[in-house]
Short mmCIF file of C-alpha atoms in Angstrom, two decimals:
data_model
loop_
_atom_site.label_atom_id
_atom_site.label_comp_id
_atom_site.label_asym_id
_atom_site.label_seq_id
_atom_site.Cartn_x
_atom_site.Cartn_y
_atom_site.Cartn_z
CA MET Q 1 0.00 0.00 0.00
CA GLY Q 2 1.58 3.28 -1.07
CA GLY Q 3 1.55 6.53 0.87
CA TYR Q 4 -1.28 8.94 0.04
CA VAL Q 5 -0.05 12.34 -1.15
CA THR Q 6 -2.18 15.38 -1.95
CA PHE Q 7 -1.30 17.96 -4.58
CA GLY Q 8 -2.54 21.51 -5.12
CA TRP Q 9 -4.96 20.62 -7.93
CA MET Q 10 -6.55 17.98 -5.68
CA GLU Q 11 -7.44 20.58 -3.07
CA LEU Q 12 -9.27 22.92 -5.44
CA PRO Q 13 -13.10 23.00 -5.21
CA ALA Q 14 -15.15 21.38 -7.96
CA GLU Q 15 -16.15 24.75 -9.42
CA ALA Q 16 -12.44 25.40 -10.11
CA VAL Q 17 -12.03 22.32 -12.33
CA ASP Q 18 -10.76 24.55 -15.15
CA VAL Q 19 -7.95 25.74 -12.88
CA ALA Q 20 -7.15 22.15 -11.93
CA ALA Q 21 -7.00 21.23 -15.62
CA ARG Q 22 -4.43 23.95 -16.31
CA GLU Q 23 -2.37 22.81 -13.34
CA LEU Q 24 -2.25 19.22 -14.61
CA LEU Q 25 -0.45 20.23 -17.81
CA GLY Q 26 3.14 19.05 -17.73
CA TRP Q 27 2.45 16.34 -15.16
CA ARG Q 28 3.66 12.83 -15.99
CA LEU Q 29 1.49 9.74 -16.07
CA THR Q 30 3.28 6.39 -15.92
CA ALA Q 31 1.74 2.98 -16.59
CA ASN Q 32 2.96 -0.37 -17.89
CA GLY Q 33 6.45 0.76 -18.85
CA VAL Q 34 5.55 4.06 -20.54
CA THR Q 35 5.52 7.63 -19.22
CA VAL Q 36 3.55 10.41 -20.91
CA ARG Q 37 3.90 14.13 -20.17
CA LEU Q 38 0.44 15.68 -20.36
CA THR Q 39 0.26 18.38 -23.05
CA GLU Q 40 -3.50 18.74 -23.57
CA VAL Q 41 -6.49 18.34 -21.23
CA GLU Q 42 -10.17 19.28 -20.97
CA ALA Q 43 -12.18 20.25 -17.90
CA TYR Q 44 -15.68 18.92 -17.18
CA SER Q 45 -17.93 20.08 -14.35
CA GLY Q 46 -20.67 18.07 -12.71
CA LEU Q 47 -22.47 20.91 -10.98
CA GLY Q 48 -25.47 20.97 -13.32
CA GLU Q 49 -24.00 23.77 -15.39
CA ASP Q 50 -22.01 21.77 -17.96
CA PRO Q 51 -24.25 19.77 -20.34
CA ALA Q 52 -21.14 18.27 -21.98
CA SER Q 53 -20.25 16.48 -18.73
CA HIS Q 54 -21.17 12.85 -18.07
CA ALA Q 55 -22.21 13.98 -14.57
CA HIS Q 56 -24.43 16.85 -15.68
CA ARG Q 57 -27.67 15.08 -14.70
CA GLY Q 58 -26.38 13.64 -11.45
CA VAL Q 59 -24.81 10.45 -10.20
CA THR Q 60 -25.24 7.14 -12.02
CA HIS Q 61 -23.54 3.77 -11.79
CA ARG Q 62 -21.35 4.74 -14.74
CA ASN Q 63 -20.18 8.17 -13.55
CA ALA Q 64 -20.10 7.60 -9.77
CA VAL Q 65 -16.31 7.83 -9.62
CA MET Q 66 -16.53 11.45 -10.87
CA PHE Q 67 -18.04 12.39 -7.51
CA GLY Q 68 -14.78 11.73 -5.70
CA PRO Q 69 -12.47 11.37 -4.06
CA ALA Q 70 -9.98 13.37 -6.12
CA GLY Q 71 -6.97 11.67 -7.65
CA ARG Q 72 -8.78 8.68 -9.15
CA LEU Q 73 -9.32 7.70 -12.78
CA TYR Q 74 -12.70 7.83 -14.48
CA VAL Q 75 -12.37 5.60 -17.56
CA TYR Q 76 -15.06 5.16 -20.19
CA GLN Q 77 -15.31 3.52 -23.59
CA ILE Q 78 -16.12 5.22 -26.91
CA TYR Q 79 -17.19 3.67 -30.22
CA GLY Q 80 -17.28 0.30 -28.50
CA MET Q 81 -13.52 -0.18 -28.63
CA HIS Q 82 -11.47 2.84 -27.45
CA PHE Q 83 -10.94 4.10 -23.91
CA CYS Q 84 -10.59 7.61 -22.49
CA ALA Q 85 -9.37 8.61 -19.03
CA ASN Q 86 -10.21 11.50 -16.74
CA ILE Q 87 -8.59 12.47 -13.46
CA VAL Q 88 -11.19 13.26 -10.80
CA CYS Q 89 -10.87 16.63 -9.07
CA GLY Q 90 -12.78 18.62 -6.46
CA GLU Q 91 -14.22 17.76 -3.08
CA GLN Q 92 -15.98 14.45 -2.55
CA GLY Q 93 -19.65 14.48 -3.46
CA ARG Q 94 -19.35 17.15 -6.19
CA ALA Q 95 -18.38 15.83 -9.61
CA ALA Q 96 -15.48 17.32 -11.57
CA ALA Q 97 -12.92 15.68 -13.81
CA VAL Q 98 -10.17 16.46 -16.30
CA LEU Q 99 -9.99 14.50 -19.55
CA LEU Q 100 -6.48 13.55 -20.60
CA ARG Q 101 -6.46 14.52 -24.27
CA ALA Q 102 -2.84 14.23 -25.38
CA GLY Q 103 0.74 13.85 -24.24
CA GLU Q 104 4.37 13.40 -25.14
CA VAL Q 105 5.98 10.01 -24.59
CA VAL Q 106 9.03 10.80 -22.45
CA ASP Q 107 9.95 7.28 -21.34
CA GLY Q 108 9.36 3.82 -22.78
CA LEU Q 109 9.35 5.11 -26.36
CA GLU Q 110 10.00 1.72 -27.97
CA ILE Q 111 7.19 0.13 -25.97
CA ALA Q 112 4.85 2.96 -26.98
CA ARG Q 113 5.79 2.49 -30.64
CA SER Q 114 5.02 -1.22 -30.42
CA ARG Q 115 1.55 -0.44 -29.05
CA ARG Q 116 0.77 2.06 -31.80
CA PRO Q 117 2.60 0.77 -34.90
CA ALA Q 118 0.34 2.79 -37.20
CA ALA Q 119 1.66 6.09 -35.84
CA ARG Q 120 3.74 7.80 -38.53
CA GLU Q 121 5.69 10.00 -36.11
CA ASP Q 122 6.53 9.86 -32.42
CA VAL Q 123 4.75 13.17 -31.78
CA GLY Q 124 1.51 11.45 -32.77
CA LEU Q 125 1.83 8.44 -30.48
CA ALA Q 126 -0.39 9.93 -27.76
CA ALA Q 127 -2.02 12.80 -29.68
CA GLY Q 128 -5.60 12.01 -28.67
CA PRO Q 129 -7.32 10.55 -25.60
CA ALA Q 130 -7.70 7.03 -27.01
CA LYS Q 131 -4.13 7.04 -28.36
CA LEU Q 132 -2.82 8.11 -24.97
CA MET Q 133 -4.60 5.16 -23.36
CA GLN Q 134 -3.21 2.80 -25.99
CA VAL Q 135 0.43 3.73 -25.37
CA LEU Q 136 -0.10 3.39 -21.61
CA ASP Q 137 -1.91 0.05 -22.13
CA LEU Q 138 -4.81 1.13 -19.92
CA ASN Q 139 -8.44 0.10 -20.28
CA ARG Q 140 -11.72 -0.02 -18.34
CA SER Q 141 -10.06 -2.02 -15.58
CA ALA Q 142 -8.25 1.18 -14.53
CA ASN Q 143 -11.56 2.87 -13.69
CA ASP Q 144 -11.85 4.06 -10.07
CA THR Q 145 -8.16 3.45 -9.32
CA SER Q 146 -5.83 5.98 -7.74
CA VAL Q 147 -3.06 7.80 -9.58
CA VAL Q 148 -1.61 9.34 -6.42
CA ASP Q 149 -1.11 6.63 -3.79
CA GLY Q 150 0.69 3.91 -5.76
CA THR Q 151 -2.12 1.38 -5.58
CA GLY Q 152 -3.39 1.73 -9.15
CA PRO Q 153 -1.91 0.75 -12.52
CA ALA Q 154 -1.01 4.38 -13.31
CA THR Q 155 0.97 6.93 -11.29
CA LEU Q 156 0.92 10.70 -11.67
CA THR Q 157 4.01 12.77 -10.83
CA PRO Q 158 4.65 16.54 -10.90
CA PRO Q 159 6.43 18.30 -13.78
CA GLU Q 160 10.21 18.26 -13.74
CA SER Q 161 10.35 21.86 -14.91
CA THR Q 162 8.07 24.86 -15.36
CA VAL Q 163 5.60 24.46 -18.21
CA GLY Q 164 5.50 27.16 -20.86
CA MET Q 165 2.59 29.23 -22.11
CA ILE Q 166 -0.85 27.64 -21.88
CA GLU Q 167 -3.56 28.25 -24.46
CA ALA Q 168 -7.30 27.64 -24.16
CA GLY Q 169 -10.15 26.95 -26.55
CA PRO Q 170 -13.38 24.98 -27.11
CA ARG Q 171 -13.51 21.32 -26.19
CA VAL Q 172 -13.30 18.69 -28.91
CA GLY Q 173 -16.33 16.85 -30.27
CA VAL Q 174 -18.78 17.70 -27.49
CA THR Q 175 -22.47 17.68 -28.41
CA ALA Q 176 -23.32 20.58 -26.06
CA ALA Q 177 -21.59 23.63 -24.58
CA HIS Q 178 -19.53 23.73 -27.76
CA ASP Q 179 -17.86 27.08 -27.13
CA VAL Q 180 -16.88 26.74 -23.47
CA PRO Q 181 -13.08 27.35 -23.54
CA TRP Q 182 -12.19 24.49 -21.24
CA ARG Q 183 -9.64 22.74 -23.44
CA PHE Q 184 -6.12 23.65 -22.39
CA TRP Q 185 -2.83 22.83 -24.06
CA LEU Q 186 0.85 23.72 -24.03
CA ALA Q 187 1.32 26.40 -26.69
CA GLY Q 188 3.27 25.24 -29.71
CA ASP Q 189 3.63 21.64 -28.52
CA PRO Q 190 3.57 19.26 -31.52
CA THR Q 191 1.91 16.44 -29.57
CA VAL Q 192 -1.37 18.35 -29.09
CA SER Q 193 -4.30 16.77 -30.93
CA ALA Q 194 -6.20 18.39 -33.78
CA TYR Q 195 -9.32 20.38 -32.89
CA ARG Q 196 -12.58 19.01 -34.29
CA ARG Q 197 -15.93 20.53 -33.48
CA HIS Q 198 -18.85 18.11 -33.19
CA THR Q 199 -20.91 18.01 -36.38
CA PRO Q 200 -24.42 16.54 -35.99
CA LYS Q 201 -25.31 13.88 -38.52
CA LYS Q 202 -27.81 15.12 -41.05
CA ARG Q 203 -30.96 13.08 -41.43
CA PRO Q 204 -31.84 12.16 -44.99
CA ALA Q 205 -34.58 14.26 -46.52
CA PRO Q 206 -37.94 12.46 -46.77
CA ALA Q 207 -38.59 10.94 -50.16
#
């Protein structure tokens, strides 16, 4: 059993999830022989004011981990095959989480390459939430595990140096709250993913 450590972003209230997201940039997430430096994240609130959040309508079996405690992973599946991970923030009982959108592989590069052989360049190995999970070899089994006390499959550690300028913009692919500027990334970093706004599917015109 590892020792439990708290960090500044863990002590922020749920309504400051955007601040927590900014603070997580540059942190390093290590799992299964690979370490990724976080270069892009997105904040999601669960206070009934963020319709893009999985916790917007309250607690369910699926999103319960978002309601705390802070420092745990909320993992969900998309398209029936890919996984995305969020780090839970805020006080227990009030949902808030930060989606890990992209990162730079800073250790275990050969292992990461073997897990994503289709990647044309190393800067693209973890340039997207599902890609990041692939290089770390994490899946739904990591849901509701800690990244701060050494008991889970992934461990989060502080930046080794000061991060540079941080930019902000709309979140990627959300079906609501499209223009909320809660996506944050390290300015000029080549590992940041491409921005894509959600485009609703058009229904065919009646014959």
